[in-house]
PDB file of C-alpha atoms and ligand atoms in Angstrom:
ATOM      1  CA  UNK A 273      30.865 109.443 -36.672  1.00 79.00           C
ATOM      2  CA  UNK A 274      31.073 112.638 -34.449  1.00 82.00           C
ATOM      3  CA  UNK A 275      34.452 113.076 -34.674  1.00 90.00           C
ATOM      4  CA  UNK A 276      35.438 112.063 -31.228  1.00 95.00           C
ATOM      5  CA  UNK A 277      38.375 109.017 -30.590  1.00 97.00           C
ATOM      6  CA  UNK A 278      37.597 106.949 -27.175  1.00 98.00           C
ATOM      7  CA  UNK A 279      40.291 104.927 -26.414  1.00 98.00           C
ATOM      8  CA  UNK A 280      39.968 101.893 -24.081  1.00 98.00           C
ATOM      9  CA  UNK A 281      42.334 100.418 -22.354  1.00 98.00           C
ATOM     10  CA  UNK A 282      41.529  96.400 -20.960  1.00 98.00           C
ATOM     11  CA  UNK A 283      43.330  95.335 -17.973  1.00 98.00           C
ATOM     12  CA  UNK A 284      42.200  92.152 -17.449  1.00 98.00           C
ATOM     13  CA  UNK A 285      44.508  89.234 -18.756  1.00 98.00           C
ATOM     14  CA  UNK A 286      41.675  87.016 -19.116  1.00 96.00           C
ATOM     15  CA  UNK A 287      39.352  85.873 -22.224  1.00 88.00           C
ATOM     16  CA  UNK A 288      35.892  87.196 -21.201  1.00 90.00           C
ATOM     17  CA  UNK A 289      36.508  88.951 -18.070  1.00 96.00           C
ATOM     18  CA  UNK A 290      34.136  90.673 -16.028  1.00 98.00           C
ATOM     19  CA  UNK A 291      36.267  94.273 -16.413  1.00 98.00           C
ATOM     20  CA  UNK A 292      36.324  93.741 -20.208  1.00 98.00           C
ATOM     21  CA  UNK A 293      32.690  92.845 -20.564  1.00 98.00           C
ATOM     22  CA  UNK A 294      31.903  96.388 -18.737  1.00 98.00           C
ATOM     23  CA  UNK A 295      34.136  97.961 -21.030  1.00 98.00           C
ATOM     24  CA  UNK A 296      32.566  96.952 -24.226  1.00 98.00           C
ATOM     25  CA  UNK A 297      29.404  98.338 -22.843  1.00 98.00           C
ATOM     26  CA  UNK A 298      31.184 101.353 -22.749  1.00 98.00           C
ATOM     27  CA  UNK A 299      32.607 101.106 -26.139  1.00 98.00           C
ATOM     28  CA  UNK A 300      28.897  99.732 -27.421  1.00 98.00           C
ATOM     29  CA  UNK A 301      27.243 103.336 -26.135  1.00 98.00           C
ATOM     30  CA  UNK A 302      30.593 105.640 -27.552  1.00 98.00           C
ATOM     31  CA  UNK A 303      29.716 103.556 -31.196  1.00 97.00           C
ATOM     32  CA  UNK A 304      25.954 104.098 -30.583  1.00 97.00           C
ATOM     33  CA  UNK A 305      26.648 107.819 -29.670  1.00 96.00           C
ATOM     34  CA  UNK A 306      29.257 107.825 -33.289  1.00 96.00           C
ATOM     35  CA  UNK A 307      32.274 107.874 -31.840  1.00 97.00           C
ATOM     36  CA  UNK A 308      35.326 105.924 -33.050  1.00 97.00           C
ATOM     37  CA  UNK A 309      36.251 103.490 -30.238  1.00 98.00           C
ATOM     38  CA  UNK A 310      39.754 101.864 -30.409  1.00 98.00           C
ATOM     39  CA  UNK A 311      40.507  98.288 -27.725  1.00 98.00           C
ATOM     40  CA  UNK A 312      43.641  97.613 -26.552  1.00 98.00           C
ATOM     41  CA  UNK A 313      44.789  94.864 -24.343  1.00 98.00           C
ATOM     42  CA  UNK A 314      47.337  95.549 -22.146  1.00 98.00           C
ATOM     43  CA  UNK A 315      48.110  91.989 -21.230  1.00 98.00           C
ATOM     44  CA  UNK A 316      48.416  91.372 -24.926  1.00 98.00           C
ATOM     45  CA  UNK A 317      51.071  94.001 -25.294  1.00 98.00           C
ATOM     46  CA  UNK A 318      54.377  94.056 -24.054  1.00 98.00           C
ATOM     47  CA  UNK A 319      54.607  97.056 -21.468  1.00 98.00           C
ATOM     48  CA  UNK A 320      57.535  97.344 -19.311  1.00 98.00           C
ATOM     49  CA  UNK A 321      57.585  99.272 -15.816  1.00 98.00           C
ATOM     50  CA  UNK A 322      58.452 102.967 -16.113  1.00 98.00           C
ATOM     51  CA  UNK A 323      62.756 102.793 -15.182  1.00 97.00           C
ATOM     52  CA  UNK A 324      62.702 106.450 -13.426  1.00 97.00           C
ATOM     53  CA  UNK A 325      65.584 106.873 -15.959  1.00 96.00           C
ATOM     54  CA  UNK A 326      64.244 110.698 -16.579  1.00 96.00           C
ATOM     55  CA  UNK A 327      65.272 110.336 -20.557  1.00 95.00           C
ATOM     56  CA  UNK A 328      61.754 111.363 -21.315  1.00 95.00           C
ATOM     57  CA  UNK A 329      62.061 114.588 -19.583  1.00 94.00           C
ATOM     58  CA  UNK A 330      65.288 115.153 -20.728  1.00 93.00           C
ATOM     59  CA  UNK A 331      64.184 114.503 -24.242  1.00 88.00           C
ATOM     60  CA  UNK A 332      62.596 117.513 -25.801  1.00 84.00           C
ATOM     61  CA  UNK A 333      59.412 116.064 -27.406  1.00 83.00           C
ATOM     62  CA  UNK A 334      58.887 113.837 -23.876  1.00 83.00           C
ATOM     63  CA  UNK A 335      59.926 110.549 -25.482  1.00 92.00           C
ATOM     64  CA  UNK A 336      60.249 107.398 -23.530  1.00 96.00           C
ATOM     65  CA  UNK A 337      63.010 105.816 -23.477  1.00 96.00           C
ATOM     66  CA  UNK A 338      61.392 101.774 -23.755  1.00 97.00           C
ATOM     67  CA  UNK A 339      61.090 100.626 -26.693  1.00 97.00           C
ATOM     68  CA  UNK A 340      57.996  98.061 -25.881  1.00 98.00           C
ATOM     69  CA  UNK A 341      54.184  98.437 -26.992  1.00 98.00           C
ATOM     70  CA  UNK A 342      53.569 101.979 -25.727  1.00 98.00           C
ATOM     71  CA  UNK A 343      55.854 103.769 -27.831  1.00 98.00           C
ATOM     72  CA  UNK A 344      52.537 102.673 -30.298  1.00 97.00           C
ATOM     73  CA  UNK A 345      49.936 103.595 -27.219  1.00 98.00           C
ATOM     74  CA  UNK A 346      51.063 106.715 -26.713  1.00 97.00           C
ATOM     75  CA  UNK A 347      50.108 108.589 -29.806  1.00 97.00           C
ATOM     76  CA  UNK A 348      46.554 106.915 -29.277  1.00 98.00           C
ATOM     77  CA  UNK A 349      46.561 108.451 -25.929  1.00 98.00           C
ATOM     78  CA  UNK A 350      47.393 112.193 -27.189  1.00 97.00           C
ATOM     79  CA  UNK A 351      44.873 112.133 -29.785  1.00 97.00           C
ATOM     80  CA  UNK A 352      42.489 110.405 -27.955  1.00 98.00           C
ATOM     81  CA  UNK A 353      39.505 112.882 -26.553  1.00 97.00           C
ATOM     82  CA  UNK A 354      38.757 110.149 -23.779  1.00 98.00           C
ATOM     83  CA  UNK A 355      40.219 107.205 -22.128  1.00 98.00           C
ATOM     84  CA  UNK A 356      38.566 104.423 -20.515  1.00 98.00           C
ATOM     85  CA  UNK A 357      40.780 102.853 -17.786  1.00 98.00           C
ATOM     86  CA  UNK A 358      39.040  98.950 -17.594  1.00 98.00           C
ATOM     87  CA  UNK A 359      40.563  97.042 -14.699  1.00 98.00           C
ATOM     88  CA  UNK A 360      40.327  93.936 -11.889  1.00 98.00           C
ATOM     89  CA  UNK A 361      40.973  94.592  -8.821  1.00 98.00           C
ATOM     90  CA  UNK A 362      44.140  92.748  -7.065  1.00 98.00           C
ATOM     91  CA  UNK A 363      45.076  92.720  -4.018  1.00 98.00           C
ATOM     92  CA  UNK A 364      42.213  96.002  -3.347  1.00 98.00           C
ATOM     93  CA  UNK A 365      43.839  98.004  -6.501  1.00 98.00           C
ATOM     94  CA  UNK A 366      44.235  97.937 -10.191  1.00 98.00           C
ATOM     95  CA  UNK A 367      45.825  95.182 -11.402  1.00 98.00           C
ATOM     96  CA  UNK A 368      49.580  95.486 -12.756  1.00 98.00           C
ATOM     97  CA  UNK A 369      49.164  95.371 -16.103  1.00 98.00           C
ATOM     98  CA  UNK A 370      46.845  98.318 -15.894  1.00 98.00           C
ATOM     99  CA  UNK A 371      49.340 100.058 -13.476  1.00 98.00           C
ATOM    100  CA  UNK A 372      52.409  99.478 -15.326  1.00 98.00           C
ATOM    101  CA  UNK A 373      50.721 101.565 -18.257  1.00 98.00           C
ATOM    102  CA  UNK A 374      49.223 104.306 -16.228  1.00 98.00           C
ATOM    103  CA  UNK A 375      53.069 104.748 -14.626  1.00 98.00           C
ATOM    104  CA  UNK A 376      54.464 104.994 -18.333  1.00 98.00           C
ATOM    105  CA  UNK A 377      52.235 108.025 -18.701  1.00 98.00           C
ATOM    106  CA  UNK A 378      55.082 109.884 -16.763  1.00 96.00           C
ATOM    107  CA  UNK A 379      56.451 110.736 -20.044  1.00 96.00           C
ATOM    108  CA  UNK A 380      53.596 112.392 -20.990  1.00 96.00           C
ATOM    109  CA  UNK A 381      54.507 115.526 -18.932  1.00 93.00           C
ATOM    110  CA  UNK A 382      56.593 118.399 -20.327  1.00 91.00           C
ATOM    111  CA  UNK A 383      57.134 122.112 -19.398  1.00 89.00           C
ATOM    112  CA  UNK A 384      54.645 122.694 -22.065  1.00 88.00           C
ATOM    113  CA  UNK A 385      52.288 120.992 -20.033  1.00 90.00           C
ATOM    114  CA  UNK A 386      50.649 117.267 -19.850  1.00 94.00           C
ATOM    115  CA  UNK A 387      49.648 115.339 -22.710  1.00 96.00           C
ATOM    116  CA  UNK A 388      46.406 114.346 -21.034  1.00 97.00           C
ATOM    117  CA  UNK A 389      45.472 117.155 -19.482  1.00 97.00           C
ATOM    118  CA  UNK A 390      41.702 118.501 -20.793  1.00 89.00           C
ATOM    119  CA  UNK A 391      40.794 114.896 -21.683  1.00 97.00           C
ATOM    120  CA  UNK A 392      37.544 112.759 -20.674  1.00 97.00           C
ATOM    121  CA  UNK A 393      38.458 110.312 -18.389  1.00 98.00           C
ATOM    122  CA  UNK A 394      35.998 107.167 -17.444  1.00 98.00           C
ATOM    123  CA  UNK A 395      37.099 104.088 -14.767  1.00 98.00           C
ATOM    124  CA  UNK A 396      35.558 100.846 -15.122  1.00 98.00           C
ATOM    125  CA  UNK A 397      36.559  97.850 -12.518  1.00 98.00           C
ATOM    126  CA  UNK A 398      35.533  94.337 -11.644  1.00 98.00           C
ATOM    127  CA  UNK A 399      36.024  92.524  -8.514  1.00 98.00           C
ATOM    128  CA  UNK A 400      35.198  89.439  -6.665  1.00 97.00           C
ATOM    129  CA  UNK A 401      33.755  90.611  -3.499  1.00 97.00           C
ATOM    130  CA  UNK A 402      30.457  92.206  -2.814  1.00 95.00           C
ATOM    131  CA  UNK A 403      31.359  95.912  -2.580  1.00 96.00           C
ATOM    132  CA  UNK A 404      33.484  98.633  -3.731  1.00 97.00           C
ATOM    133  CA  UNK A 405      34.742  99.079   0.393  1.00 98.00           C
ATOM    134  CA  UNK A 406      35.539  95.178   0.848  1.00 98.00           C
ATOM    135  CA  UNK A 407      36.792  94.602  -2.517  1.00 98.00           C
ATOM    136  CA  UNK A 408      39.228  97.317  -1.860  1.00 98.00           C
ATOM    137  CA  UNK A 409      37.761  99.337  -5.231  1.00 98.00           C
ATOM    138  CA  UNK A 410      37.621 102.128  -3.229  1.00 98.00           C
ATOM    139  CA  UNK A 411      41.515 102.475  -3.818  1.00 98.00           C
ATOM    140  CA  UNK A 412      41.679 102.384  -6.934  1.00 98.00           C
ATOM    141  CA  UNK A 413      38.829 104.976  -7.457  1.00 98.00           C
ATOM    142  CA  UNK A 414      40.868 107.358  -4.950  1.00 98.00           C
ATOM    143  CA  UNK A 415      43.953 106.673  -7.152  1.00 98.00           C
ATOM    144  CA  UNK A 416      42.022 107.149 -10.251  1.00 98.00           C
ATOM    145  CA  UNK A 417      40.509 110.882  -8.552  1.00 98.00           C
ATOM    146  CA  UNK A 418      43.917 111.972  -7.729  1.00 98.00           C
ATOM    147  CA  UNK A 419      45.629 110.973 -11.093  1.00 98.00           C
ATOM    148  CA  UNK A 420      42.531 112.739 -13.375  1.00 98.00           C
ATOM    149  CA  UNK A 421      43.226 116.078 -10.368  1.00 97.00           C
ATOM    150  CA  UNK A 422      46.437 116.383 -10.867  1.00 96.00           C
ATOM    151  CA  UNK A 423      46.499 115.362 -14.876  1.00 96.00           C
ATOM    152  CA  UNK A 424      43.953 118.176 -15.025  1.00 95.00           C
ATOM    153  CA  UNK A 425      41.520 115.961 -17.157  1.00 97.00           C
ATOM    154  CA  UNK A 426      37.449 115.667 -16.557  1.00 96.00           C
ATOM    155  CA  UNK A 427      36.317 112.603 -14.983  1.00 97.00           C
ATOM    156  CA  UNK A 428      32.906 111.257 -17.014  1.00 98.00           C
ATOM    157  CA  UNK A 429      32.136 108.780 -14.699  1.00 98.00           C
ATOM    158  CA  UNK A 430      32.997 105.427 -12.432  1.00 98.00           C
ATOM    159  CA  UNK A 431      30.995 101.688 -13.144  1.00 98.00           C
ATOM    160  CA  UNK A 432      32.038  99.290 -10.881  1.00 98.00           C
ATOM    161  CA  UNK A 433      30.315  95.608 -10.048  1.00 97.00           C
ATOM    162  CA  UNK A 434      31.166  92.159  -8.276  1.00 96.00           C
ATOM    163  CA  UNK A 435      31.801  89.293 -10.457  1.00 94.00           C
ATOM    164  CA  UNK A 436      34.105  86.226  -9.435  1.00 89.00           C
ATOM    165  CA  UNK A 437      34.445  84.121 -12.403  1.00 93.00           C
ATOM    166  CA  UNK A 438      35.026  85.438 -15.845  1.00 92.00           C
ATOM    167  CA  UNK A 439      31.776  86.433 -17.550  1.00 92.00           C
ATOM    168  CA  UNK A 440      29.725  86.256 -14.451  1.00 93.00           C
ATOM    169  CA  UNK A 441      29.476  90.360 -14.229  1.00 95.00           C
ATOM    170  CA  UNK A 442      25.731  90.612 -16.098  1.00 90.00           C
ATOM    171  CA  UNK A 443      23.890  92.760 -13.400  1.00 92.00           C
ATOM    172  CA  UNK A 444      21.655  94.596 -15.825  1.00 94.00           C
ATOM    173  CA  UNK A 445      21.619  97.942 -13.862  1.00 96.00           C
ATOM    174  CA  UNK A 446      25.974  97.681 -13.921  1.00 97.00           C
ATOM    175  CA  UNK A 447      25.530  96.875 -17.687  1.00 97.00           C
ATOM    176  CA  UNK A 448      23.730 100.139 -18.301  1.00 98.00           C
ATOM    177  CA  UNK A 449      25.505 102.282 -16.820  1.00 98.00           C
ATOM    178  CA  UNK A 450      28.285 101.374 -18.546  1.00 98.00           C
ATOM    179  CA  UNK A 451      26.672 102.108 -22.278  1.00 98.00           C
ATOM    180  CA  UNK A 452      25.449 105.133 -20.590  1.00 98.00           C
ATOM    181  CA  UNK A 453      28.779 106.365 -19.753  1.00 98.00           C
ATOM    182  CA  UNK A 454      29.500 105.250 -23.389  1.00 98.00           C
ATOM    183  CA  UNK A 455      27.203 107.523 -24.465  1.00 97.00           C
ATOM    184  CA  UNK A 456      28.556 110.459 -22.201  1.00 97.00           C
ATOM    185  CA  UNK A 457      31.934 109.870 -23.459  1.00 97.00           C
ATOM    186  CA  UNK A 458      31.124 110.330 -26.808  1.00 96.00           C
ATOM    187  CA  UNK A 459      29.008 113.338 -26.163  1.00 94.00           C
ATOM    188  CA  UNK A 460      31.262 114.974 -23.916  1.00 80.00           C
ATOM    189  CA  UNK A 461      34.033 117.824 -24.873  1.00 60.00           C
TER     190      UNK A 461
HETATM  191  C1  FMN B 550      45.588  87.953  -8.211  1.00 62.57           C
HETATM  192  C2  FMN B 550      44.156  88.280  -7.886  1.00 62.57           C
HETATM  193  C3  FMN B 550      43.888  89.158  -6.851  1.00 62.57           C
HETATM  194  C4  FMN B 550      42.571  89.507  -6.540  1.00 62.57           C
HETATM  195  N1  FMN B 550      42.344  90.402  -5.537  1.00 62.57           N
HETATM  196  C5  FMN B 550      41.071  90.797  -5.284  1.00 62.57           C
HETATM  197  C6  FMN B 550      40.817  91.792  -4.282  1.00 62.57           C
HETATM  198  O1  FMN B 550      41.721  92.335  -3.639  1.00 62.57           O
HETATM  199  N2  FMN B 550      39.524  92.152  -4.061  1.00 62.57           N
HETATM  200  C7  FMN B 550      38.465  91.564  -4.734  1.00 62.57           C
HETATM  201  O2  FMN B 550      37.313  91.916  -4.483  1.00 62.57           O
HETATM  202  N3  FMN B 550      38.695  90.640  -5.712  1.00 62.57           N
HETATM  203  C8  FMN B 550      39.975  90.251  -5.999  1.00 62.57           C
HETATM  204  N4  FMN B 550      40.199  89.336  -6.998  1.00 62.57           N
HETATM  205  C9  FMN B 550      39.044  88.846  -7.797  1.00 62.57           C
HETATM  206  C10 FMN B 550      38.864  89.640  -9.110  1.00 62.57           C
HETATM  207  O3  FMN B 550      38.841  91.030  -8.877  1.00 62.57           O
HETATM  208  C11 FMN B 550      37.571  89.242  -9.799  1.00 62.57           C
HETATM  209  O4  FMN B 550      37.655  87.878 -10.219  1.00 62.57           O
HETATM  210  C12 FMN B 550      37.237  90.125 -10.986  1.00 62.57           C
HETATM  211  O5  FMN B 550      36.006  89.748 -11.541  1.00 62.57           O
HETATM  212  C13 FMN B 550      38.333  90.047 -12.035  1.00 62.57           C
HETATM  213  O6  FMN B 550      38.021  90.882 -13.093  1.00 62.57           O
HETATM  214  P1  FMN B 550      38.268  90.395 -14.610  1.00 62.57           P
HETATM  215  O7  FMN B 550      37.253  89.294 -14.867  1.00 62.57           O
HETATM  216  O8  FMN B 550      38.002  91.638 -15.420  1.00 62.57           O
HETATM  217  O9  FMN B 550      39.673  89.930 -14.729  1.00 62.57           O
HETATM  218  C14 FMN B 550      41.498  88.953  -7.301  1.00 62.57           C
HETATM  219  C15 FMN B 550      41.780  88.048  -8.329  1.00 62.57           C
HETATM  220  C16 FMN B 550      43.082  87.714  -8.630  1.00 62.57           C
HETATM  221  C17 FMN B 550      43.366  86.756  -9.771  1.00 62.57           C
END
């Protein structure tokens, strides 16, 4: 081990799913590099929208207010030294299980600063048509820039690939470029 906590977070409500496979790529180069790589499913968890209710930012140790599956998340997310967002694209941008977790991460900010701010960021997607402009990708990757800008954090890198059906995502060149970004991840910081 190198010290160094990756944590990845799966979009993809399906068993085998094109995003997922990409991820564990990732997560097979952070191991192979010796860092400690933690999975979680989002569509496994129970993650409610963010409610705008402000109590987080009233609060003064920026706790959220829902009391669902991130209130376990988000100490992963502070300690973690890089997160791996792993989505589909719908409808040309991350799914909404993946969004309704990013939009949680409002809490995260305090006058102290945000939680994620100085942390290794890394975007993996799947999606059904041939390119990251048709599929729509592209938006998500813009949304992904702006968020890891704004958050302050360092992006390590982008895989992306075309896969319709679950599992079919095995482009050899995609596949390696995730483990390499793995291996980035864990060397990074
Ligand atoms: C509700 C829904 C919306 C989708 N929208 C798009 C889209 O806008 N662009 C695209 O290229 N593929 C779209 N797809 C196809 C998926 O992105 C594709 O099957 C991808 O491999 C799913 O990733 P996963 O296997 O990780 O779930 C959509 C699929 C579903 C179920």
């Amino acid at each position: 081990m190198n010290g160094k906590h990756i944590v990845i977070l799966k979009g993809s409500p399906r068993e085998q799913s094109n995003s997922s496979i990409l991820a564990d790529q990732v997560a097979a180069g952070a191991k192979e590099a010796g860092a400690e790589v933690e999975i979680f499913s989002l569509s496994k968890m129970e993650i409610h929208p963010c409610r705008a209710c402000e109590a987080c930012h009233a609060s003064a140790d920026s706790q959220c207010a829902i009391q669902d599956d991130m209130q376990d998340l988000f100490p992963k997310l502070r300690a973690a030294d890089g997160i791996v967002i792993a989505s589909p694209i719908y409808w040309f941008t991350f799914n909404a299980q993946t969004k309704a977790c990013i939009d949680r991460w409002y809490s995260l900010e305090s006058p102290q600063g945000n939680a994620l701010a100085d942390k290794q960021f890394a975007l993996v997607l799947a999606y059904g048509d041939t390119d990251p402009y048709s599929s729509g990708a592209v938006n998500a990757i813009r949304a992904f820039q702006d968020m890891t800008h704004y958050l302050r954090a360092t992006v390590a890198g982008i895989v992306y690939g075309s896969g319709g059906e679950a599992g079919a995502i095995q482009q050899p060149k995609t596949l390696a470029k995730a483990y390499e970004l793995g291996q980035k991840l864990a060397a990074s910081g």
